[in-house]
Coordinates of C-alpha atoms in Angstrom, one line a residue:
M1 CA 71.4 -29.7 132.0
K2 CA 75.2 -30.0 132.6
R3 CA 77.0 -33.0 131.1
Y4 CA 80.2 -34.0 132.5
I5 CA 82.8 -35.6 130.2
F6 CA 86.4 -35.2 129.0
K7 CA 87.3 -33.8 125.6
N8 CA 89.2 -37.0 124.8
I9 CA 86.5 -39.4 125.6
I10 CA 85.5 -41.0 122.3
I11 CA 83.1 -43.8 121.5
G12 CA 85.2 -45.3 118.9
S13 CA 88.7 -45.2 117.4
V14 CA 90.3 -48.5 118.5
A15 CA 93.0 -50.7 117.2
L16 CA 91.8 -54.3 117.6
F17 CA 94.0 -57.3 117.4
S18 CA 94.1 -61.0 116.6
L19 CA 95.9 -63.5 114.6
A20 CA 94.1 -64.2 111.4
G21 CA 92.9 -67.8 111.0
C22 CA 93.5 -68.7 114.7
S23 CA 90.1 -69.5 116.1
D24 CA 91.2 -69.5 119.8
L25 CA 92.4 -65.9 119.5
L26 CA 90.5 -62.6 119.4
E27 CA 89.1 -61.8 116.0
E28 CA 88.0 -58.4 114.8
T29 CA 86.3 -56.4 112.1
P30 CA 87.8 -53.0 111.6
H31 CA 85.7 -50.0 112.8
D32 CA 87.0 -46.5 112.8
F33 CA 84.2 -45.2 114.9
Y34 CA 81.5 -46.6 117.2
E35 CA 78.3 -44.6 117.2
P36 CA 76.1 -45.1 120.2
G37 CA 73.6 -47.4 118.5
Y38 CA 76.3 -49.8 117.7
F39 CA 76.4 -51.1 121.3
K40 CA 72.7 -52.1 120.9
T41 CA 73.8 -54.8 118.5
E42 CA 75.5 -58.1 119.3
Q43 CA 78.3 -57.3 116.9
G44 CA 78.9 -54.0 118.5
V45 CA 79.2 -55.5 122.0
L46 CA 81.6 -58.2 120.8
Q47 CA 83.7 -55.7 119.0
G48 CA 83.7 -53.5 122.1
L49 CA 84.9 -56.4 124.1
T50 CA 87.8 -56.9 121.8
S51 CA 88.7 -53.2 122.0
H52 CA 89.3 -53.6 125.8
Y53 CA 92.2 -55.9 125.1
A54 CA 93.5 -53.6 122.2
H55 CA 93.6 -50.6 124.5
L56 CA 96.1 -52.4 126.8
R57 CA 98.8 -51.9 124.1
W58 CA 98.4 -48.1 124.4
L59 CA 99.5 -48.3 128.0
Y60 CA 101.6 -51.4 128.5
G61 CA 104.7 -51.3 126.3
N62 CA 104.4 -47.5 125.9
A63 CA 107.8 -46.3 127.1
Y64 CA 106.6 -43.0 128.5
F65 CA 103.9 -44.5 130.7
Y66 CA 106.4 -47.2 131.7
N67 CA 108.9 -44.4 132.6
S68 CA 106.3 -42.9 134.9
L69 CA 106.0 -46.2 136.8
E70 CA 109.7 -46.8 137.2
T71 CA 111.9 -43.7 137.0
G72 CA 112.3 -42.1 140.4
T73 CA 112.0 -45.3 142.3
D74 CA 114.7 -47.4 143.8
E75 CA 114.7 -49.5 140.6
I76 CA 115.4 -46.9 138.0
T77 CA 117.0 -43.5 137.4
Y78 CA 117.6 -41.6 134.2
A79 CA 120.3 -42.7 131.8
Q80 CA 122.8 -40.9 129.7
S81 CA 120.5 -40.2 126.7
A82 CA 117.4 -39.3 128.8
D83 CA 115.5 -36.2 128.0
G84 CA 113.0 -34.4 130.1
N85 CA 110.4 -37.2 129.9
F86 CA 112.7 -39.2 132.1
K87 CA 114.7 -36.6 134.1
D88 CA 111.6 -34.9 135.4
H89 CA 110.4 -38.1 137.0
D90 CA 113.7 -38.7 138.8
L91 CA 113.0 -35.8 141.2
S92 CA 116.8 -35.4 141.7
G93 CA 117.1 -31.8 140.8
V94 CA 117.5 -32.3 137.0
G95 CA 113.7 -31.7 136.2
T96 CA 110.3 -31.3 137.7
I97 CA 107.1 -33.2 137.4
T98 CA 104.4 -30.8 136.1
P99 CA 101.0 -31.1 134.5
S100 CA 102.6 -30.7 131.1
S101 CA 105.6 -33.0 131.7
S102 CA 104.1 -35.9 133.7
R103 CA 103.9 -39.0 131.5
S104 CA 101.0 -40.3 133.5
D105 CA 99.1 -38.5 130.9
V106 CA 99.3 -41.6 128.8
L107 CA 97.1 -43.4 131.4
W108 CA 94.6 -40.5 131.6
N109 CA 94.3 -40.1 127.9
N110 CA 93.7 -43.8 127.2
S111 CA 91.5 -44.9 130.1
F112 CA 88.3 -43.0 129.9
S113 CA 87.4 -44.0 126.4
D114 CA 87.8 -47.7 127.5
I115 CA 85.6 -47.0 130.5
N116 CA 83.0 -45.5 128.3
T117 CA 83.1 -48.5 126.0
A118 CA 82.6 -50.7 129.1
N119 CA 79.7 -48.5 130.2
G120 CA 78.0 -49.0 126.7
I121 CA 78.5 -52.8 126.8
I122 CA 77.3 -53.2 130.4
E123 CA 74.1 -51.2 129.7
N124 CA 73.2 -52.8 126.4
A125 CA 74.6 -56.3 126.3
A126 CA 71.7 -58.1 128.0
A127 CA 69.2 -56.6 125.6
V128 CA 71.0 -58.1 122.6
G129 CA 71.5 -61.5 124.2
V130 CA 75.1 -61.4 125.1
A131 CA 76.0 -63.8 127.9
P132 CA 76.8 -62.4 131.4
S133 CA 80.2 -64.0 131.3
L134 CA 81.1 -61.8 128.3
V135 CA 79.7 -58.7 130.0
A136 CA 81.8 -59.6 133.0
E137 CA 84.9 -58.9 130.9
S138 CA 83.7 -55.3 130.5
K139 CA 83.1 -55.1 134.3
F140 CA 86.6 -56.3 134.8
F141 CA 88.1 -53.7 132.5
R142 CA 86.1 -50.9 134.0
G143 CA 87.3 -51.8 137.4
F144 CA 90.8 -52.3 136.1
D145 CA 90.9 -48.9 134.5
Y146 CA 89.5 -47.1 137.5
F147 CA 91.9 -48.9 139.8
L148 CA 94.8 -47.6 137.8
L149 CA 93.4 -44.1 137.7
V150 CA 92.6 -43.9 141.4
Q151 CA 96.1 -45.1 142.4
T152 CA 97.7 -42.5 140.0
F153 CA 95.6 -39.4 140.4
G154 CA 93.4 -39.9 143.5
G155 CA 89.7 -39.4 143.0
V156 CA 88.5 -39.3 139.4
P157 CA 85.1 -38.9 137.7
L158 CA 82.6 -41.7 137.7
D159 CA 80.2 -39.5 135.7
L160 CA 81.4 -39.1 132.1
G161 CA 78.4 -37.0 131.2
A162 CA 75.3 -39.2 131.4
G163 CA 75.4 -40.1 135.1
E164 CA 77.7 -42.2 137.2
L165 CA 78.9 -45.3 135.4
K166 CA 76.6 -44.5 132.5
F167 CA 77.4 -44.6 128.8
N168 CA 77.8 -41.1 127.5
S169 CA 77.4 -40.0 123.9
K170 CA 77.2 -36.3 124.1
P171 CA 80.7 -34.8 125.0
S172 CA 80.9 -31.6 126.9
R173 CA 83.7 -29.8 128.6
F174 CA 82.9 -29.9 132.3
S175 CA 83.9 -32.5 134.8
V176 CA 83.6 -33.3 138.5
R177 CA 86.0 -35.6 140.4
N178 CA 84.6 -38.2 142.9
S179 CA 86.5 -39.0 146.1
V180 CA 88.8 -41.9 146.5
P181 CA 86.3 -43.9 148.6
Q182 CA 83.5 -43.3 146.2
V183 CA 85.6 -44.6 143.2
Y184 CA 86.5 -47.8 145.2
T185 CA 83.1 -48.5 146.7
K186 CA 80.8 -47.4 143.8
G187 CA 83.0 -48.4 140.9
I188 CA 86.0 -50.7 141.5
F189 CA 84.8 -53.1 144.1
P190 CA 81.3 -53.8 142.6
D191 CA 82.7 -54.3 139.2
L192 CA 85.5 -56.7 140.2
K193 CA 83.3 -58.7 142.6
E194 CA 80.8 -59.2 139.8
A195 CA 83.6 -60.1 137.5
V196 CA 84.8 -62.7 140.0
A197 CA 81.3 -64.1 140.1
E198 CA 80.6 -64.2 136.4
L199 CA 83.9 -64.7 134.5
P200 CA 84.9 -68.3 133.6
D201 CA 87.6 -70.2 135.3
A202 CA 89.4 -70.7 132.0
S203 CA 89.9 -68.1 129.2
R204 CA 87.3 -68.2 126.5
L205 CA 90.1 -67.2 124.1
T206 CA 93.8 -66.9 124.5
G207 CA 94.5 -64.1 126.9
T208 CA 91.0 -63.2 127.9
A209 CA 89.8 -62.4 131.4
T210 CA 89.2 -65.1 134.0
K211 CA 88.1 -65.5 137.6
T212 CA 91.7 -65.8 138.7
L213 CA 92.6 -62.5 137.1
A214 CA 89.6 -60.7 138.6
R215 CA 90.4 -62.2 142.0
L216 CA 94.0 -60.8 141.7
Y217 CA 92.8 -57.3 141.0
L218 CA 90.0 -57.4 143.6
A219 CA 92.6 -58.5 146.2
K220 CA 95.0 -55.8 145.0
A221 CA 92.3 -53.1 145.2
Y222 CA 91.3 -54.3 148.7
L223 CA 95.0 -54.2 149.8
T224 CA 95.6 -50.7 148.3
Y225 CA 92.4 -49.3 149.8
A226 CA 93.3 -50.7 153.2
W227 CA 96.6 -48.8 153.1
W228 CA 94.8 -45.7 151.9
L229 CA 92.4 -45.9 154.9
Q230 CA 95.3 -46.5 157.3
N231 CA 97.6 -43.7 155.8
P232 CA 100.5 -44.4 158.1
N233 CA 102.6 -41.4 157.0
S234 CA 99.8 -38.9 156.7
I235 CA 100.0 -38.5 152.9
P236 CA 97.4 -36.2 151.6
T237 CA 94.6 -37.3 149.3
Y238 CA 92.5 -35.4 146.7
P239 CA 89.8 -34.4 146.5
D240 CA 90.1 -34.0 150.2
T241 CA 87.9 -36.4 152.1
P242 CA 87.9 -38.2 155.5
R243 CA 89.7 -41.5 155.6
T244 CA 86.6 -43.4 156.4
D245 CA 84.8 -46.1 154.4
P246 CA 81.3 -45.5 153.2
D247 CA 80.5 -49.1 153.8
G248 CA 81.6 -48.9 157.4
H249 CA 84.6 -51.1 157.3
N250 CA 88.1 -50.3 158.7
A251 CA 91.5 -50.9 157.2
Q252 CA 91.9 -54.2 158.9
W253 CA 88.7 -55.6 157.4
Y254 CA 90.1 -54.7 153.9
F255 CA 93.5 -56.3 154.6
Q256 CA 91.7 -59.5 155.6
E257 CA 89.6 -59.4 152.5
A258 CA 92.7 -58.9 150.4
Y259 CA 94.2 -62.0 152.0
N260 CA 91.0 -64.1 151.6
V261 CA 90.5 -63.3 148.0
A262 CA 94.2 -63.8 147.1
L263 CA 94.0 -67.2 148.8
E264 CA 90.9 -68.0 146.9
G265 CA 92.8 -67.2 143.7
I266 CA 95.7 -69.4 144.6
N267 CA 93.5 -72.4 145.7
N268 CA 91.0 -72.3 142.8
A269 CA 93.2 -71.8 139.8
G270 CA 92.9 -75.5 138.9
T271 CA 94.9 -76.5 135.8
N272 CA 94.4 -73.1 134.2
F273 CA 97.1 -71.2 135.9
A274 CA 100.3 -72.1 137.9
L275 CA 103.7 -70.9 138.7
Q276 CA 106.4 -71.9 136.1
A277 CA 109.0 -74.4 137.3
S278 CA 111.8 -71.8 137.1
F279 CA 112.0 -68.0 137.1
Y280 CA 113.9 -68.2 133.8
D281 CA 110.8 -69.7 132.1
V282 CA 108.5 -67.0 133.3
N283 CA 110.1 -64.4 131.1
L284 CA 111.7 -66.5 128.3
G285 CA 110.5 -65.2 125.0
S286 CA 109.9 -68.6 123.5
N287 CA 107.7 -69.4 126.5
D288 CA 105.4 -66.3 126.3
R289 CA 101.7 -66.6 127.2
N290 CA 102.5 -69.3 129.7
K291 CA 100.3 -70.5 132.6
E292 CA 101.7 -67.9 135.0
M293 CA 100.5 -65.0 132.8
L294 CA 97.0 -63.8 133.7
L295 CA 96.9 -60.7 131.5
Y296 CA 99.2 -59.1 128.9
A297 CA 99.1 -56.5 126.1
D298 CA 99.5 -58.8 123.1
H299 CA 101.5 -58.5 119.9
T300 CA 102.6 -60.8 117.2
E301 CA 105.3 -61.1 114.5
A302 CA 102.9 -63.0 112.3
N303 CA 101.0 -60.0 110.9
E304 CA 101.9 -56.3 111.0
Y305 CA 98.3 -55.2 111.1
Y306 CA 97.3 -57.4 114.0
N307 CA 100.6 -56.6 115.8
G308 CA 99.6 -52.9 115.8
S309 CA 103.1 -51.8 114.9
S310 CA 105.6 -52.1 112.1
L311 CA 107.5 -55.4 112.0
T312 CA 110.6 -53.7 110.6
Y313 CA 110.9 -50.2 112.1
A314 CA 109.1 -48.4 114.8
N315 CA 109.4 -44.8 115.9
G316 CA 108.4 -45.3 119.5
G317 CA 104.8 -44.3 120.0
G318 CA 101.1 -45.3 119.7
A319 CA 100.7 -49.0 120.3
D320 CA 104.4 -49.8 119.8
N321 CA 105.8 -52.2 122.5
F322 CA 109.0 -50.2 123.0
A323 CA 109.4 -50.0 126.8
G324 CA 112.3 -52.5 126.6
W325 CA 114.4 -50.1 124.6
M326 CA 114.6 -47.6 127.5
A327 CA 116.9 -49.6 129.8
T328 CA 119.0 -50.9 127.0
W329 CA 122.3 -49.1 126.7
N330 CA 124.3 -48.7 123.5
Y331 CA 126.2 -52.0 123.6
T332 CA 127.0 -51.6 119.9
A333 CA 129.7 -49.1 121.0
I334 CA 131.8 -52.0 122.3
K335 CA 135.0 -52.4 120.2
S336 CA 137.3 -55.2 119.4
K337 CA 140.2 -55.4 116.9
N338 CA 140.6 -57.4 113.8
A339 CA 143.8 -59.1 112.7
A340 CA 145.1 -55.8 111.2
G341 CA 144.4 -53.9 114.4
G342 CA 141.3 -52.0 113.1
L343 CA 138.5 -51.4 115.4
V344 CA 135.3 -53.3 114.7
S345 CA 131.9 -53.8 116.5
P346 CA 131.8 -57.4 117.9
V347 CA 128.3 -57.1 119.4
Q348 CA 125.8 -55.6 116.9
R349 CA 122.2 -54.6 117.2
E350 CA 120.2 -57.8 117.0
A351 CA 116.5 -58.7 117.5
A352 CA 117.4 -61.1 120.4
Q353 CA 116.2 -61.2 123.9
A354 CA 119.7 -60.4 125.4
L355 CA 120.2 -57.4 123.1
G356 CA 117.5 -55.4 121.2
R357 CA 117.3 -51.7 120.3
P358 CA 119.4 -49.4 122.6
W359 CA 117.9 -46.0 123.7
T360 CA 119.8 -45.5 127.0
R361 CA 117.0 -43.5 128.7
M362 CA 116.7 -45.5 131.9
A363 CA 119.3 -47.1 134.1
P364 CA 119.3 -49.1 137.3
P365 CA 121.2 -47.6 140.3
I366 CA 124.1 -49.5 141.8
D367 CA 122.1 -50.4 144.8
V368 CA 119.9 -52.6 142.7
F369 CA 122.9 -54.9 142.1
T370 CA 124.4 -54.7 145.6
N371 CA 121.3 -54.7 147.7
T372 CA 118.1 -55.9 145.9
F373 CA 120.0 -58.7 144.0
A374 CA 122.7 -59.3 146.6
D375 CA 122.4 -63.1 146.3
K376 CA 123.3 -63.9 142.7
T377 CA 124.4 -67.4 143.4
N378 CA 121.4 -69.1 145.0
D379 CA 118.7 -66.9 143.6
S380 CA 118.1 -67.3 139.9
R381 CA 116.2 -64.0 139.5
Y382 CA 119.2 -61.8 138.9
D383 CA 120.3 -64.1 136.0
G384 CA 116.7 -64.2 134.7
T385 CA 116.3 -60.4 134.8
F386 CA 119.6 -58.9 133.4
T387 CA 121.9 -59.3 130.5
T388 CA 125.3 -59.3 132.2
V389 CA 127.4 -61.0 129.5
Y390 CA 127.5 -59.5 126.0
R391 CA 128.6 -62.1 123.4
G392 CA 130.0 -61.8 120.0
N393 CA 127.5 -61.9 117.2
W394 CA 129.6 -60.6 114.3
N395 CA 129.2 -63.9 112.4
L396 CA 125.6 -63.2 111.6
K397 CA 124.6 -62.2 108.1
G398 CA 124.6 -58.5 107.4
T399 CA 127.3 -57.5 109.9
G400 CA 130.0 -57.2 107.3
L401 CA 132.1 -59.5 109.5
T402 CA 130.4 -62.8 108.7
D403 CA 133.6 -64.5 107.5
V404 CA 135.9 -63.2 110.2
A405 CA 136.6 -66.2 112.5
T406 CA 138.6 -64.4 115.2
L407 CA 138.7 -61.0 116.8
Y408 CA 141.1 -59.6 119.5
N409 CA 139.6 -58.3 122.7
A410 CA 140.8 -57.5 126.2
N411 CA 144.5 -58.2 126.9
S412 CA 144.8 -58.6 123.1
L413 CA 143.4 -62.1 123.5
P414 CA 141.4 -63.9 120.7
I415 CA 137.7 -64.3 120.8
T416 CA 135.3 -66.1 118.5
P417 CA 131.6 -65.7 117.9
K418 CA 129.4 -66.3 121.0
D419 CA 132.5 -65.7 123.3
A420 CA 132.0 -63.2 126.1
V421 CA 133.1 -59.7 124.9
L422 CA 132.0 -57.7 127.9
S423 CA 131.0 -59.0 131.4
F424 CA 129.4 -57.1 134.2
L425 CA 130.8 -58.8 137.2
N426 CA 128.5 -60.1 140.1
D427 CA 130.8 -58.6 142.8
E428 CA 134.0 -56.6 143.2
P429 CA 136.9 -58.9 142.2
A430 CA 139.8 -59.7 144.5
T431 CA 142.2 -58.3 141.9
P432 CA 141.4 -54.7 141.2
I433 CA 140.1 -53.9 137.6
T434 CA 142.4 -51.8 135.5
Y435 CA 140.2 -49.2 133.9
P436 CA 141.2 -46.8 131.1
S437 CA 140.8 -43.1 131.0
G438 CA 137.9 -42.4 128.8
G439 CA 136.6 -45.0 126.4
G440 CA 139.9 -47.0 126.1
D441 CA 140.4 -50.0 123.8
S442 CA 136.9 -51.2 124.5
G443 CA 135.3 -47.9 123.3
I444 CA 133.1 -47.8 126.4
G445 CA 135.6 -47.4 129.3
A446 CA 135.4 -51.1 130.4
G447 CA 138.4 -52.5 132.3
V448 CA 140.6 -55.6 132.1
L449 CA 141.6 -58.4 134.5
P450 CA 144.7 -60.5 134.0
G451 CA 144.2 -63.5 131.7
R452 CA 140.7 -62.6 130.7
A453 CA 139.7 -62.0 127.1
D454 CA 136.4 -60.2 128.0
Y455 CA 136.3 -56.6 129.1
V456 CA 134.8 -56.2 132.6
V457 CA 133.0 -53.7 134.8
S458 CA 132.2 -54.3 138.4
P459 CA 129.0 -53.1 140.3
S460 CA 130.8 -50.1 141.8
G461 CA 131.5 -49.0 138.2
F462 CA 128.0 -49.2 136.8
S463 CA 127.1 -45.9 135.3
R464 CA 124.4 -44.0 133.5
I465 CA 125.9 -45.0 130.2
V466 CA 127.2 -48.5 130.7
Y467 CA 125.2 -51.0 132.8
P468 CA 123.6 -54.5 132.6
G469 CA 120.9 -54.8 130.0
F470 CA 117.3 -55.7 130.7
W471 CA 117.0 -59.3 129.4
K472 CA 113.5 -59.8 130.8
L473 CA 111.8 -57.4 128.3
G474 CA 114.1 -58.0 125.4
P475 CA 112.7 -58.9 122.0
Y476 CA 112.1 -62.4 120.7
R477 CA 111.7 -63.2 117.0
T478 CA 111.5 -66.5 115.1
D479 CA 112.2 -64.9 111.7
N480 CA 115.9 -63.8 112.1
A481 CA 117.1 -66.7 109.9
G482 CA 120.8 -66.3 110.6
T483 CA 120.7 -62.5 110.5
L484 CA 120.5 -59.7 112.9
G485 CA 116.8 -59.7 112.3
Q486 CA 114.7 -56.6 112.8
P487 CA 116.1 -55.0 115.9
N488 CA 114.7 -51.6 115.0
A489 CA 111.1 -52.8 115.2
A490 CA 109.2 -52.6 118.5
S491 CA 109.0 -55.9 120.4
T492 CA 106.4 -58.3 119.1
R493 CA 106.2 -60.1 122.4
P494 CA 103.2 -59.6 124.7
F495 CA 103.9 -57.1 127.5
P496 CA 103.2 -58.7 130.9
I497 CA 100.6 -57.0 133.1
A498 CA 99.4 -59.5 135.7
K499 CA 101.0 -62.8 136.9
F500 CA 99.7 -65.7 139.0
S501 CA 102.7 -65.3 141.3
E502 CA 101.3 -61.9 142.5
L503 CA 98.5 -63.6 144.4
Y504 CA 101.2 -64.9 146.8
F505 CA 102.6 -61.4 147.3
V506 CA 99.3 -59.8 147.9
A507 CA 98.3 -62.4 150.5
A508 CA 101.7 -62.1 152.1
E509 CA 101.5 -58.3 152.4
A510 CA 98.1 -58.5 153.8
A511 CA 99.3 -61.0 156.4
V512 CA 102.1 -58.7 157.4
K513 CA 99.4 -56.1 158.0
G514 CA 97.5 -58.5 160.3
A515 CA 95.4 -60.7 158.1
T516 CA 95.3 -64.4 159.2
G517 CA 94.6 -67.7 157.5
S518 CA 96.0 -71.0 156.5
M519 CA 99.3 -69.5 155.2
T520 CA 101.6 -67.1 157.0
A521 CA 103.5 -64.3 155.2
R522 CA 106.6 -66.4 155.5
N523 CA 104.9 -69.5 154.0
L524 CA 103.6 -67.4 151.1
I525 CA 106.9 -65.7 150.3
N526 CA 108.8 -69.0 150.6
V527 CA 106.7 -70.4 147.8
I528 CA 108.1 -67.7 145.5
R529 CA 111.6 -68.0 147.0
A530 CA 111.7 -71.8 146.6
R531 CA 111.0 -71.4 142.9
A532 CA 113.7 -68.7 142.7
G533 CA 116.2 -71.2 143.9
K534 CA 115.6 -73.6 141.0
W535 CA 117.8 -73.3 138.0
R536 CA 117.5 -75.1 134.6
W537 CA 119.6 -72.7 132.5
D538 CA 122.5 -70.3 133.3
N539 CA 121.3 -67.4 131.1
N540 CA 124.4 -65.3 131.1
G541 CA 126.6 -68.4 131.2
N542 CA 124.7 -69.5 128.1
A543 CA 124.7 -73.1 129.4
A544 CA 122.4 -75.6 131.0
K545 CA 122.5 -75.4 134.8
V546 CA 120.5 -77.9 136.9
A547 CA 120.6 -76.7 140.5
D548 CA 118.0 -76.5 143.3
N549 CA 118.9 -73.9 145.9
S550 CA 115.4 -73.7 147.2
V551 CA 116.3 -75.0 150.7
A552 CA 119.0 -72.4 151.1
L553 CA 116.8 -69.6 150.0
T554 CA 113.8 -70.6 152.1
A555 CA 116.0 -71.1 155.1
A556 CA 117.4 -67.6 154.7
T557 CA 113.9 -66.0 154.8
P558 CA 113.5 -64.0 158.0
S559 CA 111.3 -65.6 160.7
V560 CA 109.4 -62.3 160.9
I561 CA 108.8 -60.6 157.6
D562 CA 108.1 -56.9 157.4
I563 CA 106.8 -54.6 154.6
N564 CA 110.4 -53.7 153.5
Y565 CA 111.2 -57.4 153.0
I566 CA 108.0 -57.8 151.0
L567 CA 108.9 -54.9 148.9
A568 CA 112.5 -56.2 148.3
E569 CA 111.0 -59.6 147.2
R570 CA 108.6 -57.8 144.9
S571 CA 111.4 -56.0 143.3
R572 CA 113.4 -59.2 142.8
E573 CA 110.4 -60.9 141.2
Y574 CA 109.0 -58.0 139.2
F575 CA 112.0 -55.7 138.6
G576 CA 111.4 -53.3 135.7
E577 CA 107.8 -54.5 134.9
G578 CA 106.0 -51.3 135.9
Y579 CA 105.0 -52.3 139.4
R580 CA 107.4 -50.2 141.5
W581 CA 105.9 -46.8 141.7
Y582 CA 102.6 -48.2 142.7
D583 CA 104.2 -50.4 145.3
L584 CA 106.1 -47.6 147.0
V585 CA 103.1 -45.2 146.8
R586 CA 100.7 -47.9 148.2
T587 CA 102.9 -48.6 151.2
Q588 CA 104.1 -45.0 151.6
K589 CA 107.7 -46.2 151.5
W590 CA 108.8 -44.2 148.4
N591 CA 110.9 -41.6 150.1
E592 CA 112.4 -44.2 152.6
L593 CA 113.5 -46.6 150.0
A594 CA 114.2 -44.3 146.9
G595 CA 115.2 -41.0 148.5
T596 CA 118.8 -41.6 147.7
Y597 CA 120.7 -43.8 145.2
R598 CA 124.2 -44.4 143.9
I599 CA 125.4 -44.4 140.3
C600 CA 128.5 -43.4 138.2
G601 CA 128.4 -40.6 135.7
A602 CA 127.3 -40.3 132.1
S603 CA 130.6 -40.5 130.3
Y604 CA 132.6 -43.5 129.2
G605 CA 135.3 -44.3 131.8
N606 CA 133.5 -42.8 134.7
H607 CA 133.6 -45.4 137.4
T608 CA 133.3 -43.2 140.5
P609 CA 129.9 -43.7 142.2
A610 CA 128.0 -40.6 143.3
T611 CA 125.2 -40.5 145.9
V612 CA 122.2 -38.7 144.5
T613 CA 119.4 -37.3 146.7
R614 CA 115.8 -37.0 145.5
T615 CA 113.3 -34.5 146.8
I616 CA 110.1 -36.6 147.1
Q617 CA 107.3 -34.6 148.7
P618 CA 103.9 -35.8 150.0
F619 CA 102.1 -34.2 147.1
H620 CA 104.2 -36.3 144.7
Y621 CA 102.2 -39.4 145.8
L622 CA 99.6 -38.3 143.3
R623 CA 100.4 -37.4 139.7
P624 CA 99.1 -34.1 138.2
I625 CA 96.0 -34.0 136.0
P626 CA 97.4 -33.4 132.5
T627 CA 97.5 -29.9 131.1
G628 CA 95.8 -31.1 128.0
Q629 CA 92.7 -32.2 130.0
L630 CA 92.5 -28.8 131.8
D631 CA 93.0 -26.8 128.7
G632 CA 90.1 -28.7 127.0
M633 CA 87.5 -28.1 129.7
E634 CA 85.3 -25.0 129.6
M635 CA 85.5 -24.2 133.3
T636 CA 86.6 -21.1 135.3
V637 CA 90.2 -20.6 136.3
A638 CA 89.1 -21.3 139.9
E639 CA 87.3 -24.5 138.8
K640 CA 90.4 -25.7 137.0
L641 CA 92.6 -24.9 140.0
A642 CA 90.2 -26.9 142.2
Y643 CA 90.3 -29.8 139.7
Q644 CA 94.1 -30.1 139.7
N645 CA 95.9 -32.0 142.4
P646 CA 97.6 -29.8 145.0
G647 CA 101.3 -29.0 144.5
Y648 CA 101.0 -28.8 140.8

């Protein structure tokens, strides 16, 4: 009898996490391997549940999977220090996505073992007396994993060797892919609907799955499948199959269901989940795990073992949360002068949210700053997303400059610690910036304006090597104690995966596609835009700012909202969080919105924007099956070719 499974499906090896001694957090007992009989015990089921949350850290925060979700979109291109991992995904003539270069392999290689764990729990939990509400967590994660896989690769196997959605313990090297409709209607929808019915309203432990989370993913799955059925731009699918629903529903039915479920999520959250009062608070490190967060890949600075990564130095791999390094440019190259005229580094590498570890692998195109975030005055989301002012931190212990009170910066003007050293301007200034040839006095090619002590760069001068930093995902530590802290460690913050706010976006998108109900698309988007207009802190000004621009922002919302407006709002809200490739693929807007971009070059002093054209072909809407998977299967050449997505 044939058994269908992947060479990398395992029953065990997991890195579980908790905070020792905290009873409201996930606890674990280390296990290197789960043999099949372990899931026939209560302890085995409970440990398996914990492993679902641990597996998130191998996806979210992993910079290479993150790169596959952002690079090549209108949000991100490759930066000066990028290698093929990043250039290949840009599709701009500097590399090619292949089965061996695609970093969606991270998803493939880490999802099926979690699915098999879920299969084992779902099959055995009732027999060992585990409550249905706990089993529902496994149903959620199986639906969650399959939803990620089907969006990324198209149809994927439901049978891992023992039958569809059955726990497998006898690996073999043969596999058959199900069609996209089968994955949705046999796997994703039933699992997520049962999760909605059986999960609790409130988390049983900090960060565990709830009804609201399951409703969000069920609504997203309905929305995505509706687009797939509609297929407005005739994008091919694989395995090839008619765009018809086995349950007999059409695209409009699914758009309406997406709307209905999203509204149920909004209206039934109770006191468990809610929007934060300001956008700044959503992503503020000291406010992590707030009520807007529905799911995250958790980490902690309290214990290295439970963090899953070194607290002092990380190499960038495994369960490290190092995605935030990629869009952080080398700000430590900025130079000022001391009293003797010697060059020193006024902004040093620090474990602080505005700074962090620089890798310069990913950079936002100029259009992000001039189009997506055009309103930087009323809308707080630009200020709550980017680091645009780099301030002196040479006074901290360990810099070698702790006792130096004053340095000399642009125009030879004095600066003191916490003063602006470099500013990325919101707009082009009325007085032209004087830029140097090459690195200049600033060391990074930044310019000067009369009377200003800070060096400046305007949006038209943002490049692959010097650009605003990514505050949103920056590190946050409480143990710096007046020093630079541990900036070479991976972030100990939770990586955000799902937010309560997205329920509004899912319902709004469904409404644009014809769904109806108590709130229009404009009503829904204006809830988000009203919050965006409320300021309590000027992040880059480093000062309190109490302002309410919600009336101005909501009044500026178009009376008729289209998909492009929804996508622009999604980018303003979730920029750089790993949503964008899925958004553009779902709506089939990838080529339209990301086919060209503008950015300056990769050398200091280059402030001449170039327009870059990408070649995004229909087959790129699916990622290739990884080479490692194909190499590990005992199948004929023809069978392997048939298994691979066309175009690769």
